[in-house]
mmCIF file of C-alpha atoms in Angstrom:
data_model
loop_
_atom_site.group_PDB
_atom_site.id
_atom_site.type_symbol
_atom_site.label_atom_id
_atom_site.label_comp_id
_atom_site.label_asym_id
_atom_site.label_seq_id
_atom_site.Cartn_x
_atom_site.Cartn_y
_atom_site.Cartn_z
ATOM 1 C CA MET A 1 28.074 5.250 -12.921
ATOM 2 C CA ARG A 2 26.868 8.666 -13.454
ATOM 3 C CA LEU A 3 23.688 8.014 -11.243
ATOM 4 C CA ARG A 4 26.171 6.823 -8.404
ATOM 5 C CA ASN A 5 28.620 10.054 -8.722
ATOM 6 C CA LEU A 6 25.858 12.446 -8.565
ATOM 7 C CA LEU A 7 24.611 10.719 -5.359
ATOM 8 C CA LEU A 8 27.872 10.893 -4.172
ATOM 9 C CA ILE A 9 28.171 14.503 -5.089
ATOM 10 C CA THR A 10 24.560 15.703 -3.343
ATOM 11 C CA LEU A 11 24.959 13.623 -0.359
ATOM 12 C CA ALA A 12 29.116 15.040 0.241
ATOM 13 C CA PRO A 13 27.439 18.063 2.078
ATOM 14 C CA LEU A 14 25.273 16.191 4.326
ATOM 15 C CA LEU A 15 27.953 13.368 5.140
ATOM 16 C CA LEU A 16 30.915 16.151 5.540
ATOM 17 C CA ALA A 17 28.238 17.956 7.887
ATOM 18 C CA ALA A 18 27.334 14.695 9.847
ATOM 19 C CA TRP A 19 31.458 13.966 10.015
ATOM 20 C CA ALA A 20 31.940 17.748 11.290
ATOM 21 C CA GLY A 21 29.464 17.361 14.440
ATOM 22 C CA HIS A 22 30.888 14.032 14.946
ATOM 23 C CA VAL A 23 34.337 15.450 15.411
ATOM 24 C CA PHE A 24 33.740 19.048 16.648
ATOM 25 C CA LEU A 25 30.518 18.584 18.823
ATOM 26 C CA GLY A 26 29.928 15.177 19.679
ATOM 27 C CA ASP A 27 27.708 12.270 18.971
ATOM 28 C CA LYS A 28 24.597 14.185 20.385
ATOM 29 C CA LYS A 29 24.965 16.943 17.956
ATOM 30 C CA GLN A 30 25.025 14.368 14.703
ATOM 31 C CA ASP A 31 22.523 15.919 12.515
ATOM 32 C CA PRO A 32 19.596 13.256 12.590
ATOM 33 C CA ALA A 33 18.217 14.022 8.451
ATOM 34 C CA ALA A 34 21.978 13.287 7.411
ATOM 35 C CA LEU A 35 22.627 10.213 9.126
ATOM 36 C CA ALA A 36 19.018 9.012 7.923
ATOM 37 C CA LEU A 37 20.030 9.987 4.643
ATOM 38 C CA LEU A 38 23.172 8.108 4.574
ATOM 39 C CA ALA A 39 21.600 4.823 5.964
ATOM 40 C CA TYR A 40 18.715 5.236 3.412
ATOM 41 C CA GLN A 41 22.009 5.333 0.948
ATOM 42 C CA HIS A 42 23.278 2.096 2.508
ATOM 43 C CA GLN A 43 20.260 0.176 2.159
ATOM 44 C CA VAL A 44 19.798 1.024 -1.384
ATOM 45 C CA GLU A 45 23.521 0.274 -2.371
ATOM 46 C CA ALA A 46 22.751 -3.226 -0.730
ATOM 47 C CA ALA A 47 19.863 -3.794 -2.777
ATOM 48 C CA ARG A 48 21.496 -2.677 -5.628
ATOM 49 C CA ALA A 49 24.144 -5.292 -5.060
ATOM 50 C CA LYS A 50 21.464 -8.106 -4.433
ATOM 51 C CA ALA A 51 19.293 -7.400 -7.827
ATOM 52 C CA ALA A 52 22.596 -7.198 -9.950
ATOM 53 C CA THR A 53 22.641 -10.973 -8.926
ATOM 54 C CA GLY A 54 19.185 -11.709 -7.575
ATOM 55 C CA ASP A 55 15.773 -12.589 -8.668
ATOM 56 C CA TYR A 56 12.672 -11.083 -9.411
ATOM 57 C CA ALA A 57 11.986 -10.179 -5.515
ATOM 58 C CA GLU A 58 15.405 -8.373 -5.259
ATOM 59 C CA PHE A 59 14.715 -6.387 -8.485
ATOM 60 C CA THR A 60 11.288 -5.733 -6.417
ATOM 61 C CA VAL A 61 13.098 -4.782 -3.366
ATOM 62 C CA LEU A 62 15.416 -2.474 -5.074
ATOM 63 C CA GLY A 63 12.550 -0.523 -7.123
ATOM 64 C CA ASN A 64 10.643 0.253 -4.373
ATOM 65 C CA LEU A 65 13.537 1.576 -2.605
ATOM 66 C CA LEU A 66 14.292 4.271 -4.841
ATOM 67 C CA ARG A 67 10.601 4.977 -5.579
ATOM 68 C CA LYS A 68 10.062 5.455 -2.153
ATOM 69 C CA ALA A 69 13.334 7.384 -0.983
ATOM 70 C CA PRO A 70 13.627 10.323 0.214
ATOM 71 C CA GLU A 71 15.206 13.086 -1.493
ATOM 72 C CA PRO A 72 17.888 13.185 -3.129
ATOM 73 C CA LEU A 73 17.590 9.677 -3.218
ATOM 74 C CA ARG A 74 14.502 9.123 -4.913
ATOM 75 C CA ASN A 75 14.614 7.989 -8.523
ATOM 76 C CA PRO A 76 11.174 6.696 -9.905
ATOM 77 C CA ALA A 77 12.630 6.479 -13.261
ATOM 78 C CA GLU A 78 15.497 3.846 -12.403
ATOM 79 C CA ALA A 79 12.561 2.179 -9.849
ATOM 80 C CA LEU A 80 10.414 1.730 -12.795
ATOM 81 C CA SER A 81 13.190 0.430 -14.701
ATOM 82 C CA TRP A 82 13.731 -2.453 -11.910
ATOM 83 C CA LEU A 83 10.181 -3.132 -11.346
ATOM 84 C CA ARG A 84 9.629 -3.560 -14.955
ATOM 85 C CA LYS A 85 11.947 -6.317 -15.132
ATOM 86 C CA ALA A 86 10.227 -8.548 -12.741
ATOM 87 C CA ALA A 87 6.551 -7.167 -13.502
ATOM 88 C CA ASP A 88 6.962 -8.373 -17.371
ATOM 89 C CA LYS A 89 7.930 -11.500 -15.956
ATOM 90 C CA GLY A 90 4.590 -12.056 -14.110
ATOM 91 C CA TYR A 91 5.952 -11.322 -10.479
ATOM 92 C CA PRO A 92 2.744 -9.816 -8.925
ATOM 93 C CA PRO A 93 4.316 -7.759 -6.279
ATOM 94 C CA ALA A 94 6.444 -6.005 -8.943
ATOM 95 C CA GLN A 95 3.146 -5.405 -11.279
ATOM 96 C CA VAL A 96 1.666 -4.014 -8.067
ATOM 97 C CA ALA A 97 3.946 -1.666 -7.835
ATOM 98 C CA VAL A 98 4.084 -0.575 -11.204
ATOM 99 C CA GLY A 99 0.474 0.118 -11.190
ATOM 100 C CA GLU A 100 0.812 2.092 -8.331
ATOM 101 C CA MET A 101 3.581 4.305 -10.052
ATOM 102 C CA TYR A 102 0.488 4.653 -12.922
ATOM 103 C CA GLU A 103 -2.086 5.443 -10.569
ATOM 104 C CA ALA A 104 -0.207 7.823 -8.642
ATOM 105 C CA GLY A 105 1.522 9.763 -11.944
ATOM 106 C CA ASP A 106 5.085 8.547 -9.889
ATOM 107 C CA GLY A 107 7.587 9.044 -12.763
ATOM 108 C CA VAL A 108 5.277 8.369 -15.465
ATOM 109 C CA LYS A 109 1.654 10.029 -16.539
ATOM 110 C CA ARG A 110 -0.797 9.149 -14.697
ATOM 111 C CA ASP A 111 -2.925 6.541 -15.905
ATOM 112 C CA TYR A 112 -5.707 4.821 -14.117
ATOM 113 C CA HIS A 113 -6.324 2.218 -17.062
ATOM 114 C CA ARG A 114 -2.872 0.894 -17.180
ATOM 115 C CA ALA A 115 -2.806 0.825 -13.272
ATOM 116 C CA ALA A 116 -5.897 -1.364 -13.661
ATOM 117 C CA GLU A 117 -3.998 -3.389 -16.483
ATOM 118 C CA TRP A 118 -1.361 -3.940 -13.649
ATOM 119 C CA TYR A 119 -3.392 -4.996 -10.723
ATOM 120 C CA GLY A 120 -5.453 -6.813 -12.893
ATOM 121 C CA LEU A 121 -2.324 -9.162 -14.186
ATOM 122 C CA ALA A 122 -1.415 -9.301 -10.564
ATOM 123 C CA THR A 123 -5.140 -10.581 -9.469
ATOM 124 C CA ARG A 124 -4.792 -13.053 -12.237
ATOM 125 C CA LEU A 125 -1.834 -14.746 -11.014
ATOM 126 C CA SER A 126 -2.244 -14.341 -7.256
ATOM 127 C CA LYS A 127 -4.052 -13.456 -4.530
ATOM 128 C CA ASP A 128 -2.128 -10.576 -3.468
ATOM 129 C CA ALA A 129 -4.210 -8.741 -0.808
ATOM 130 C CA THR A 130 -3.134 -5.160 -1.920
ATOM 131 C CA ALA A 131 -3.667 -5.823 -5.782
ATOM 132 C CA HIS A 132 -7.140 -7.030 -5.144
ATOM 133 C CA PHE A 133 -7.792 -3.742 -2.982
ATOM 134 C CA ARG A 134 -6.289 -1.602 -5.266
ATOM 135 C CA LEU A 135 -8.366 -3.038 -8.337
ATOM 136 C CA ALA A 136 -11.286 -2.730 -6.306
ATOM 137 C CA GLU A 137 -10.854 1.294 -5.411
ATOM 138 C CA LEU A 138 -10.734 1.690 -9.126
ATOM 139 C CA TYR A 139 -13.937 -0.213 -9.631
ATOM 140 C CA PHE A 140 -15.295 1.381 -7.084
ATOM 141 C CA ARG A 141 -14.609 5.022 -8.172
ATOM 142 C CA GLY A 142 -14.990 4.194 -11.797
ATOM 143 C CA GLN A 143 -11.169 5.409 -12.537
ATOM 144 C CA GLY A 144 -9.793 3.591 -15.751
ATOM 145 C CA VAL A 145 -12.322 0.731 -15.946
ATOM 146 C CA PRO A 146 -16.165 1.159 -15.712
ATOM 147 C CA GLN A 147 -17.993 1.746 -12.179
ATOM 148 C CA ASP A 148 -18.789 -1.547 -11.064
ATOM 149 C CA PHE A 149 -19.561 -2.240 -7.562
ATOM 150 C CA SER A 150 -20.232 -5.650 -7.798
ATOM 151 C CA ARG A 151 -16.321 -6.245 -9.082
ATOM 152 C CA ALA A 152 -15.443 -3.948 -6.283
ATOM 153 C CA LEU A 153 -17.195 -5.761 -3.910
ATOM 154 C CA SER A 154 -15.655 -8.987 -5.103
ATOM 155 C CA HIS A 155 -12.015 -7.752 -5.102
ATOM 156 C CA CYS A 156 -12.496 -6.314 -1.714
ATOM 157 C CA GLY A 157 -13.453 -9.407 0.015
ATOM 158 C CA VAL A 158 -10.329 -11.267 -1.327
ATOM 159 C CA ALA A 159 -8.290 -8.343 -0.047
ATOM 160 C CA ALA A 160 -10.472 -8.286 3.425
ATOM 161 C CA ALA A 161 -10.281 -12.158 3.637
ATOM 162 C CA GLN A 162 -6.452 -11.682 4.287
ATOM 163 C CA GLY A 163 -6.564 -9.136 6.579
ATOM 164 C CA ASN A 164 -6.591 -6.121 4.948
ATOM 165 C CA PRO A 165 -8.137 -3.357 7.305
ATOM 166 C CA VAL A 166 -8.956 -0.936 4.858
ATOM 167 C CA ALA A 167 -10.403 -3.369 2.531
ATOM 168 C CA GLN A 168 -12.336 -4.322 5.426
ATOM 169 C CA TYR A 169 -13.311 -0.802 6.137
ATOM 170 C CA LEU A 170 -14.647 -0.275 2.326
ATOM 171 C CA LEU A 171 -16.563 -3.651 2.967
ATOM 172 C CA GLY A 172 -18.079 -2.094 5.630
ATOM 173 C CA THR A 173 -19.427 0.940 3.747
ATOM 174 C CA MET A 174 -20.371 -0.871 0.817
ATOM 175 C CA THR A 175 -22.795 -3.695 3.010
ATOM 176 C CA GLU A 176 -24.031 -0.637 5.158
ATOM 177 C CA SER A 177 -25.160 1.107 1.996
ATOM 178 C CA GLY A 178 -26.001 -1.277 -0.396
ATOM 179 C CA TRP A 179 -23.520 -0.830 -3.063
ATOM 180 C CA GLY A 180 -23.147 -3.977 -5.366
ATOM 181 C CA ILE A 181 -25.084 -5.902 -2.622
ATOM 182 C CA GLU A 182 -28.444 -6.186 -0.320
ATOM 183 C CA ARG A 183 -27.985 -3.744 2.491
ATOM 184 C CA ASP A 184 -26.681 -5.966 5.629
ATOM 185 C CA PRO A 185 -26.033 -3.857 9.086
ATOM 186 C CA ILE A 186 -24.828 -7.161 10.907
ATOM 187 C CA ALA A 187 -22.240 -7.948 7.983
ATOM 188 C CA ALA A 188 -21.122 -4.012 7.811
ATOM 189 C CA TYR A 189 -20.776 -3.860 12.124
ATOM 190 C CA VAL A 190 -18.351 -7.061 11.487
ATOM 191 C CA TYR A 191 -16.328 -5.417 8.651
ATOM 192 C CA TYR A 192 -16.140 -2.322 10.461
ATOM 193 C CA SER A 193 -15.065 -3.852 13.971
ATOM 194 C CA LEU A 194 -12.330 -6.070 12.066
ATOM 195 C CA ALA A 195 -10.938 -2.591 10.609
ATOM 196 C CA ALA A 196 -11.020 -1.002 14.037
ATOM 197 C CA GLU A 197 -8.767 -3.490 15.378
ATOM 198 C CA ARG A 198 -5.895 -1.661 13.203
ATOM 199 C CA ALA A 199 -7.618 1.603 12.731
ATOM 200 C CA ASP A 200 -4.228 3.168 12.814
ATOM 201 C CA ARG A 201 -3.536 1.770 9.618
ATOM 202 C CA VAL A 202 -6.973 2.723 7.845
ATOM 203 C CA LYS A 203 -6.614 6.217 9.109
ATOM 204 C CA ALA A 204 -3.010 6.331 7.632
ATOM 205 C CA TYR A 205 -4.462 5.053 4.437
ATOM 206 C CA ARG A 206 -7.003 7.834 4.390
ATOM 207 C CA ALA A 207 -7.752 10.455 7.045
ATOM 208 C CA GLU A 208 -11.259 10.700 6.740
ATOM 209 C CA PHE A 209 -11.756 6.830 7.107
ATOM 210 C CA ASP A 210 -12.996 5.928 10.897
ATOM 211 C CA PRO A 211 -14.185 2.831 11.629
ATOM 212 C CA PHE A 212 -14.913 3.600 15.436
ATOM 213 C CA ALA A 213 -16.975 6.346 14.001
ATOM 214 C CA ALA A 214 -18.716 4.250 11.492
ATOM 215 C CA ARG A 215 -19.656 1.307 13.702
ATOM 216 C CA GLN A 216 -20.973 3.760 16.174
ATOM 217 C CA ARG A 217 -23.211 5.294 13.198
ATOM 218 C CA LEU A 218 -24.484 1.932 12.251
ATOM 219 C CA VAL A 219 -25.202 0.934 15.722
ATOM 220 C CA ALA A 220 -27.306 3.807 16.402
ATOM 221 C CA GLY A 221 -29.816 2.176 13.960
ATOM 222 C CA MET A 222 -29.667 -1.240 15.180
ATOM 223 C CA ASN A 223 -31.520 -3.246 17.610
ATOM 224 C CA LYS A 224 -30.330 -5.325 20.510
ATOM 225 C CA SER A 225 -30.998 -8.559 18.828
ATOM 226 C CA GLN A 226 -29.112 -7.484 15.473
ATOM 227 C CA ILE A 227 -26.002 -6.492 17.655
ATOM 228 C CA GLU A 228 -26.169 -9.691 19.387
ATOM 229 C CA VAL A 229 -25.783 -11.608 16.132
ATOM 230 C CA ALA A 230 -23.479 -9.207 14.882
ATOM 231 C CA GLU A 231 -21.140 -9.941 17.859
ATOM 232 C CA LYS A 232 -21.363 -13.838 17.241
ATOM 233 C CA HIS A 233 -20.290 -13.482 13.851
ATOM 234 C CA LEU A 234 -17.469 -11.151 14.700
ATOM 235 C CA ALA A 235 -16.315 -13.859 17.063
ATOM 236 C CA ALA A 236 -16.261 -16.366 14.331
ATOM 237 C CA ALA A 237 -14.650 -14.072 11.765
ATOM 238 C CA ARG A 238 -11.925 -13.157 14.306
ATOM 239 C CA ALA A 239 -11.621 -17.029 14.907
ATOM 240 C CA ALA A 240 -11.569 -17.571 11.253
ATOM 241 C CA ALA A 241 -9.028 -14.330 10.469
ATOM 242 C CA PRO A 242 -5.351 -15.326 8.991
ATOM 243 C CA ALA A 243 -2.344 -13.635 10.762
ATOM 244 C CA ALA A 244 -1.367 -10.321 10.059
ATOM 245 C CA ARG A 245 0.656 -9.987 6.943
ATOM 246 C CA PRO A 246 3.259 -7.164 6.384
ATOM 247 C CA GLY A 247 1.706 -5.628 3.445
ATOM 248 C CA ASN A 248 -1.848 -6.256 4.168
ATOM 249 C CA SER A 249 -2.474 -2.176 4.569
#
């Protein structure tokens, strides 16, 4: 109740400004930021109502809304509380979200080891693409776990097989460079090409990740026969690829 009252007090000036704009200036002069904040608040309240009588999925929806909310709605502490209710009961999406909060130091002290533990739980309970990808990155960098390219490659492969484009890009990098596996330019070509099909999502994850540039660099060192074989493998990979999933990023 205190939180709700605080939010209402904080939002009141913004909502009043939006109302005044509507009354005195017309719809075109309404403050877009205030309206967006109000819409997000409605979304949070709707999720809160569902979570009150819902299940682990509803807890996770509310937790993610609260941790990703714009200020002043953002509430990492409450987000973690809802997410832990689901994560502690073995719900993989919530376990991933808790791991992300520890990895980022979002509302808690940054702790890569605990992040790895939560991702590891999720990977053991499911083939959640995000969990496998996040754990792969920690093994790749040696954060919270010993650096292990073989394990990074294995977890990255699970995520890439489900269509995660960033995992596909990283597999391209690992197979091109021979990290955790023998160098294989043909496999790297396939992974970079798959990642390039959703290059916007790859670059949104990390601006310096450019699958087009990586493939161009790779092709410069390949002969015509290798490229032809790679294109055949790429066609087969596309035919076997699963439909894009919302969480595969």
